[in-house]
Tab-separated table of C-alpha atoms in Angstrom:
chain	number	residue	atom	x	y	z
A	1	MET	CA	8.267	57.385	-167.646
A	2	LYS	CA	8.342	60.673	-169.632
A	3	LEU	CA	6.576	62.528	-166.801
A	4	LYS	CA	9.116	61.173	-164.344
A	5	ASN	CA	12.013	62.552	-166.446
A	6	VAL	CA	10.347	65.977	-166.646
A	7	ALA	CA	9.848	66.021	-162.893
A	8	VAL	CA	13.494	65.117	-162.268
A	9	ALA	CA	14.589	67.853	-164.671
A	10	VAL	CA	12.477	70.462	-162.842
A	11	VAL	CA	13.947	69.385	-159.516
A	12	ALA	CA	17.454	69.567	-160.961
A	13	LEU	CA	16.777	73.095	-162.274
A	14	ALA	CA	15.411	74.212	-158.912
A	15	LEU	CA	18.515	72.866	-157.180
A	16	ALA	CA	20.715	74.703	-159.640
A	17	VAL	CA	18.968	78.029	-158.991
A	18	GLY	CA	19.101	77.446	-155.246
A	19	MET	CA	22.807	76.675	-155.278
A	20	THR	CA	23.586	79.816	-157.351
A	21	ALA	CA	21.648	82.018	-154.919
A	22	CYS	CA	23.602	80.514	-152.037
A	23	GLY	CA	26.941	81.314	-153.634
A	24	GLY	CA	27.525	78.100	-155.703
A	25	SER	CA	29.460	78.525	-158.955
A	26	ALA	CA	27.710	78.219	-162.320
A	27	SER	CA	30.187	75.530	-163.470
A	28	SER	CA	29.643	73.302	-160.416
A	29	THR	CA	25.885	73.726	-160.814
A	30	ALA	CA	26.052	72.722	-164.472
A	31	ALA	CA	28.161	69.690	-163.570
A	32	SER	CA	25.645	68.595	-160.924
A	33	SER	CA	22.783	69.000	-163.391
A	34	SER	CA	24.661	67.000	-165.994
A	35	GLU	CA	25.363	64.189	-163.504
A	36	ALA	CA	21.685	64.098	-162.488
A	37	ALA	CA	20.582	63.904	-166.114
A	38	SER	CA	23.044	61.082	-166.765
A	39	SER	CA	21.764	59.210	-163.714
A	40	VAL	CA	18.156	59.551	-164.892
A	41	ALA	CA	19.095	58.389	-168.388
A	42	ALA	CA	20.885	55.352	-166.937
A	43	SER	CA	17.844	54.491	-164.803
A	44	SER	CA	15.538	54.812	-167.811
A	45	GLU	CA	17.803	52.602	-169.884
A	46	ALA	CA	17.931	49.977	-167.132
A	47	ALA	CA	14.143	49.974	-166.825
A	48	SER	CA	13.808	49.656	-170.591
A	49	GLU	CA	16.217	46.710	-170.644
A	50	ALA	CA	14.292	45.011	-167.816
A	51	ALA	CA	11.007	45.430	-169.675
A	52	SER	CA	12.541	44.068	-172.864
A	53	SER	CA	13.973	41.118	-170.949
A	54	GLU	CA	10.568	40.344	-169.395
A	55	ALA	CA	8.849	40.540	-172.785
A	56	ALA	CA	11.448	38.227	-174.298
A	57	SER	CA	10.974	35.775	-171.430
A	58	THR	CA	7.184	35.733	-171.924
A	59	SER	CA	7.616	35.254	-175.650
A	60	ALA	CA	10.019	32.378	-175.084
A	61	ALA	CA	7.629	30.713	-172.632
A	62	ALA	CA	4.774	30.964	-175.136
A	63	GLY	CA	7.022	29.540	-177.811
A	64	GLU	CA	7.585	26.412	-175.712
A	65	LEU	CA	3.883	25.470	-175.953
A	66	THR	CA	3.290	22.980	-178.743
A	67	THR	CA	-0.303	22.725	-179.951
A	68	VAL	CA	-2.027	20.626	-182.610
A	69	GLU	CA	-2.545	23.768	-184.682
A	70	ALA	CA	-0.216	26.731	-184.218
A	71	GLY	CA	-1.829	29.586	-182.315
A	72	LYS	CA	-4.875	27.534	-181.335
A	73	LEU	CA	-5.977	25.484	-178.322
A	74	THR	CA	-8.021	22.596	-179.743
A	75	MET	CA	-10.607	21.252	-177.312
A	76	ALA	CA	-12.392	17.921	-177.819
A	77	THR	CA	-15.758	17.724	-176.081
A	78	ASN	CA	-19.159	16.036	-176.095
A	79	ALA	CA	-21.602	18.942	-176.084
A	80	THR	CA	-24.569	17.007	-174.698
A	81	PHE	CA	-23.623	17.361	-171.058
A	82	PRO	CA	-25.384	20.421	-169.599
A	83	PRO	CA	-24.426	22.608	-167.859
A	84	TYR	CA	-20.781	21.742	-168.589
A	85	GLU	CA	-21.048	21.711	-172.372
A	86	MET	CA	-24.065	22.125	-174.617
A	87	THR	CA	-25.194	23.838	-177.806
A	88	THR	CA	-27.518	26.816	-178.077
A	89	ASP	CA	-30.431	27.065	-180.514
A	90	ALA	CA	-28.090	29.042	-182.738
A	91	GLY	CA	-25.604	26.180	-182.776
A	92	ASP	CA	-23.001	27.864	-180.545
A	93	PHE	CA	-21.265	26.118	-177.652
A	94	GLU	CA	-21.739	27.169	-174.039
A	95	GLY	CA	-21.312	25.817	-170.517
A	96	ILE	CA	-18.859	25.611	-167.627
A	97	ASP	CA	-16.215	23.676	-169.546
A	98	ILE	CA	-16.558	25.897	-172.610
A	99	GLU	CA	-16.043	29.134	-170.665
A	100	THR	CA	-13.251	27.624	-168.548
A	101	ALA	CA	-11.422	26.491	-171.692
A	102	GLN	CA	-11.869	29.967	-173.190
A	103	ALA	CA	-10.414	31.598	-170.063
A	104	ILE	CA	-7.430	29.235	-170.199
A	105	ALA	CA	-6.886	29.910	-173.903
A	106	ASP	CA	-6.948	33.665	-173.216
A	107	LYS	CA	-4.274	33.305	-170.541
A	108	LEU	CA	-2.102	31.246	-172.897
A	109	GLY	CA	-2.555	33.692	-175.752
A	110	LEU	CA	-4.251	31.059	-177.919
A	111	GLU	CA	-7.468	30.922	-179.930
A	112	LEU	CA	-9.937	28.301	-178.663
A	113	GLN	CA	-11.050	25.729	-181.246
A	114	ILE	CA	-13.913	23.425	-180.141
A	115	ASP	CA	-14.493	20.026	-181.750
A	116	ASP	CA	-17.728	18.260	-180.751
A	117	MET	CA	-17.800	14.437	-180.823
A	118	ASP	CA	-18.818	11.351	-178.856
A	119	PHE	CA	-17.409	11.122	-175.316
A	120	ASP	CA	-15.161	8.143	-176.077
A	121	ALA	CA	-13.879	9.886	-179.196
A	122	ALA	CA	-13.017	13.003	-177.167
A	123	LEU	CA	-10.793	10.932	-174.874
A	124	LEU	CA	-9.130	9.219	-177.840
A	125	SER	CA	-8.637	12.540	-179.596
A	126	VAL	CA	-6.068	13.789	-177.084
A	127	GLN	CA	-4.429	10.379	-176.803
A	128	GLN	CA	-3.908	10.340	-180.567
A	129	GLY	CA	-2.692	13.940	-180.749
A	130	LYS	CA	-5.723	15.208	-182.655
A	131	ALA	CA	-6.752	17.614	-179.868
A	132	ASP	CA	-4.762	19.520	-177.237
A	133	ILE	CA	-7.266	19.044	-174.416
A	134	ALA	CA	-10.452	17.122	-173.667
A	135	MET	CA	-13.145	18.631	-171.435
A	136	ALA	CA	-16.497	16.916	-171.000
A	137	GLY	CA	-16.975	16.444	-167.270
A	138	ILE	CA	-14.066	14.001	-167.324
A	139	THR	CA	-13.223	12.135	-164.130
A	140	VAL	CA	-9.693	10.943	-163.386
A	141	THR	CA	-9.525	7.148	-163.102
A	142	ASP	CA	-6.589	4.742	-162.919
A	143	GLU	CA	-7.578	3.273	-166.296
A	144	ARG	CA	-7.537	6.701	-167.940
A	145	LYS	CA	-4.299	7.727	-166.231
A	146	ALA	CA	-2.637	4.743	-167.897
A	147	VAL	CA	-3.223	6.228	-171.365
A	148	MET	CA	-3.455	9.992	-170.843
A	149	ALA	CA	-2.464	12.840	-168.539
A	150	PHE	CA	-4.717	15.124	-166.478
A	151	SER	CA	-4.632	18.662	-165.165
A	152	ASP	CA	-5.390	19.578	-161.582
A	153	SER	CA	-9.076	19.233	-160.673
A	154	TYR	CA	-11.266	22.224	-161.512
A	155	ALA	CA	-14.726	20.960	-160.407
A	156	THR	CA	-16.405	18.311	-158.268
A	157	GLY	CA	-19.012	16.013	-159.737
A	158	ILE	CA	-21.632	13.744	-158.174
A	159	GLN	CA	-22.992	10.638	-159.875
A	160	SER	CA	-26.747	10.675	-159.327
A	161	ILE	CA	-29.548	8.198	-159.962
A	162	ILE	CA	-32.631	9.251	-161.942
A	163	VAL	CA	-35.784	7.157	-161.572
A	164	PRO	CA	-39.484	7.583	-162.358
A	165	GLU	CA	-41.669	8.928	-159.543
A	166	GLY	CA	-42.970	6.029	-157.444
A	167	SER	CA	-40.060	3.739	-158.365
A	168	ASP	CA	-39.102	1.007	-155.895
A	169	ILE	CA	-35.480	2.079	-156.348
A	170	ALA	CA	-34.590	4.192	-153.308
A	171	SER	CA	-30.807	3.732	-153.053
A	172	PRO	CA	-27.834	2.491	-155.103
A	173	ASP	CA	-28.249	-0.996	-153.592
A	174	ASP	CA	-31.723	-1.228	-155.119
A	175	LEU	CA	-30.204	-1.124	-158.611
A	176	ALA	CA	-29.323	-4.814	-158.320
A	177	GLY	CA	-31.370	-6.786	-160.812
A	178	LYS	CA	-32.496	-3.621	-162.655
A	179	LYS	CA	-31.712	-2.277	-166.116
A	180	ILE	CA	-29.491	0.790	-165.729
A	181	GLY	CA	-29.027	3.399	-168.442
A	182	THR	CA	-25.724	5.295	-168.678
A	183	GLN	CA	-23.704	7.310	-171.169
A	184	ARG	CA	-21.137	5.175	-172.945
A	185	GLY	CA	-17.564	5.527	-171.663
A	186	THR	CA	-18.423	7.628	-168.598
A	187	THR	CA	-17.604	6.808	-165.003
A	188	GLY	CA	-21.313	6.124	-164.462
A	189	TYR	CA	-21.011	3.317	-166.992
A	190	ILE	CA	-17.763	2.069	-165.421
A	191	TYR	CA	-19.141	2.080	-161.873
A	192	CYS	CA	-22.380	0.334	-162.784
A	193	THR	CA	-20.758	-2.391	-164.884
A	194	ASP	CA	-18.252	-3.016	-162.083
A	195	ASP	CA	-20.983	-3.196	-159.437
A	196	PHE	CA	-23.809	-4.914	-161.306
A	197	GLY	CA	-22.276	-6.511	-164.406
A	198	GLU	CA	-22.395	-5.566	-168.077
A	199	ASP	CA	-25.687	-7.365	-168.641
A	200	SER	CA	-27.404	-4.952	-166.252
A	201	VAL	CA	-26.123	-1.810	-167.979
A	202	VAL	CA	-27.310	-0.259	-171.244
A	203	ALA	CA	-24.875	2.279	-172.740
A	204	TYR	CA	-26.168	5.193	-174.819
A	205	ASP	CA	-24.311	7.762	-176.906
A	206	ASN	CA	-25.372	10.585	-174.590
A	207	GLY	CA	-27.304	11.297	-171.422
A	208	LEU	CA	-30.350	12.648	-173.230
A	209	THR	CA	-30.865	9.360	-175.086
A	210	ALA	CA	-30.518	7.444	-171.799
A	211	VAL	CA	-33.185	9.634	-170.177
A	212	GLN	CA	-35.482	9.157	-173.174
A	213	ALA	CA	-35.061	5.394	-172.745
A	214	LEU	CA	-36.052	5.777	-169.076
A	215	ASN	CA	-39.171	7.677	-170.075
A	216	ASN	CA	-40.014	4.919	-172.535
A	217	GLY	CA	-39.592	2.180	-169.916
A	218	GLN	CA	-36.577	0.626	-171.626
A	219	VAL	CA	-34.464	1.016	-168.478
A	220	ASP	CA	-35.347	1.292	-164.785
A	221	ALA	CA	-32.897	4.044	-163.822
A	222	VAL	CA	-30.200	6.296	-165.264
A	223	VAL	CA	-26.874	6.971	-163.541
A	224	ILE	CA	-25.330	10.255	-164.635
A	225	ASP	CA	-23.611	13.342	-163.201
A	226	ASN	CA	-25.775	15.448	-160.906
A	227	ALA	CA	-25.611	18.737	-162.826
A	228	PRO	CA	-26.958	17.342	-166.106
A	229	ALA	CA	-29.340	15.112	-164.117
A	230	LYS	CA	-31.006	18.258	-162.772
A	231	GLU	CA	-31.330	19.640	-166.292
A	232	PHE	CA	-32.920	16.417	-167.511
A	233	ILE	CA	-35.533	16.096	-164.743
A	234	ALA	CA	-36.446	19.773	-165.137
A	235	ALA	CA	-37.265	19.020	-168.764
A	236	ASN	CA	-38.965	15.679	-168.018
A	237	PRO	CA	-41.808	15.839	-165.465
A	238	GLY	CA	-42.346	12.521	-163.748
A	239	LEU	CA	-38.631	11.843	-163.187
A	240	VAL	CA	-36.790	12.424	-159.902
A	241	ILE	CA	-33.237	12.252	-158.546
A	242	LEU	CA	-32.601	10.026	-155.533
A	243	GLU	CA	-31.353	11.821	-152.433
A	244	THR	CA	-28.525	9.301	-152.035
A	245	SER	CA	-25.797	9.836	-154.628
A	246	TYR	CA	-24.043	6.959	-156.352
A	247	ALA	CA	-20.507	8.416	-156.127
A	248	GLU	CA	-18.529	11.651	-155.848
A	249	GLU	CA	-15.560	12.532	-158.053
A	250	ASP	CA	-13.336	15.340	-159.344
A	251	TYR	CA	-13.292	16.657	-162.914
A	252	ALA	CA	-10.011	17.428	-164.698
A	253	ILE	CA	-8.768	18.351	-168.157
A	254	GLY	CA	-7.509	15.457	-170.264
A	255	LEU	CA	-4.200	15.814	-172.130
A	256	ALA	CA	-1.799	13.615	-174.038
A	257	LYS	CA	0.945	12.066	-171.947
A	258	GLY	CA	4.015	14.341	-171.982
A	259	SER	CA	2.038	17.334	-173.268
A	260	SER	CA	3.940	20.626	-173.020
A	261	LEU	CA	0.643	22.264	-172.049
A	262	GLU	CA	0.199	20.533	-168.693
A	263	ASP	CA	2.168	22.976	-166.521
A	264	ALA	CA	0.817	26.009	-168.368
A	265	ILE	CA	-2.789	24.832	-167.984
A	266	ASN	CA	-2.322	24.086	-164.288
A	267	SER	CA	-0.859	27.574	-163.784
A	268	ALA	CA	-3.795	29.116	-165.648
A	269	LEU	CA	-6.282	27.115	-163.550
A	270	GLU	CA	-4.569	28.244	-160.354
A	271	GLU	CA	-4.880	31.884	-161.421
A	272	LEU	CA	-8.530	31.436	-162.438
A	273	LYS	CA	-9.292	29.919	-159.028
A	274	ALA	CA	-7.372	32.620	-157.158
A	275	ASP	CA	-9.040	35.587	-158.878
A	276	GLY	CA	-12.545	34.099	-158.621
A	277	THR	CA	-13.062	33.646	-162.366
A	278	LEU	CA	-13.612	29.898	-162.153
A	279	GLN	CA	-16.162	30.207	-159.350
A	280	SER	CA	-18.044	32.923	-161.228
A	281	ILE	CA	-18.289	30.627	-164.262
A	282	VAL	CA	-19.670	27.792	-162.122
A	283	ASP	CA	-22.121	30.151	-160.373
A	284	LYS	CA	-23.388	31.321	-163.758
A	285	TYR	CA	-24.612	27.815	-164.604
A	286	ILE	CA	-25.154	26.141	-161.218
A	287	SER	CA	-27.077	28.050	-158.566
A	288	ALA	CA	-26.109	27.529	-154.923
A	289	GLU	CA	-28.399	25.187	-153.041
């Protein structure tokens, strides 16, 4: 803005000299220069007021966001769900959900706080107002919508079936009469209990424990999301994923009903999708097939 004022002043001076050479009076030239300077000052003041107004508006919008802890976005998760959330050897958190939550927190001007817990506890945490958001590969279901709110979808998940090589289970229908391992509280657990009954389903605290049970012959198959399923079979030779998926679903961010964050998070997600940030996060952890 300072350079613009200098440029206008130089132009005004040049006009003044030109008008004097052409016979204009010194007083009329001075008046014109004064009017130009006043006009520039008025424009600068208007621009300054507009900037101040915009800053005040942004500040007011940020002030409308109510979080569990002031200045922080508290995220409840279950960090045993690679590649969406997991812990490194150093004990840090990483994954698609972790980086997406961080990008959202940055856009909202908040510090991300991650609380790791069981999957069921993560869902309850937002319902009880102990966390602002829950992200753990969470699928929107009618049962969950009755007790909590959800953001727009940010990823698509596939429920896959893991079996030992040579298993006689070749499709979801073949799970009838089998022992099925799932992670407690997940849609895999819900689908399997609905389709085959609770007696056929064994719920574990996390997917890793379910896969270990499969290796030990305690269950005949494991139903879990495709992305972590790939991680598990890569680490467990002798296990395979069936070509036919069990179900397809969308992941969303869980919030408390009536949360002031819902609109802000949806806006942040829309921006992250539009500028390619969200896709780059997914590509970092899931290679294209």
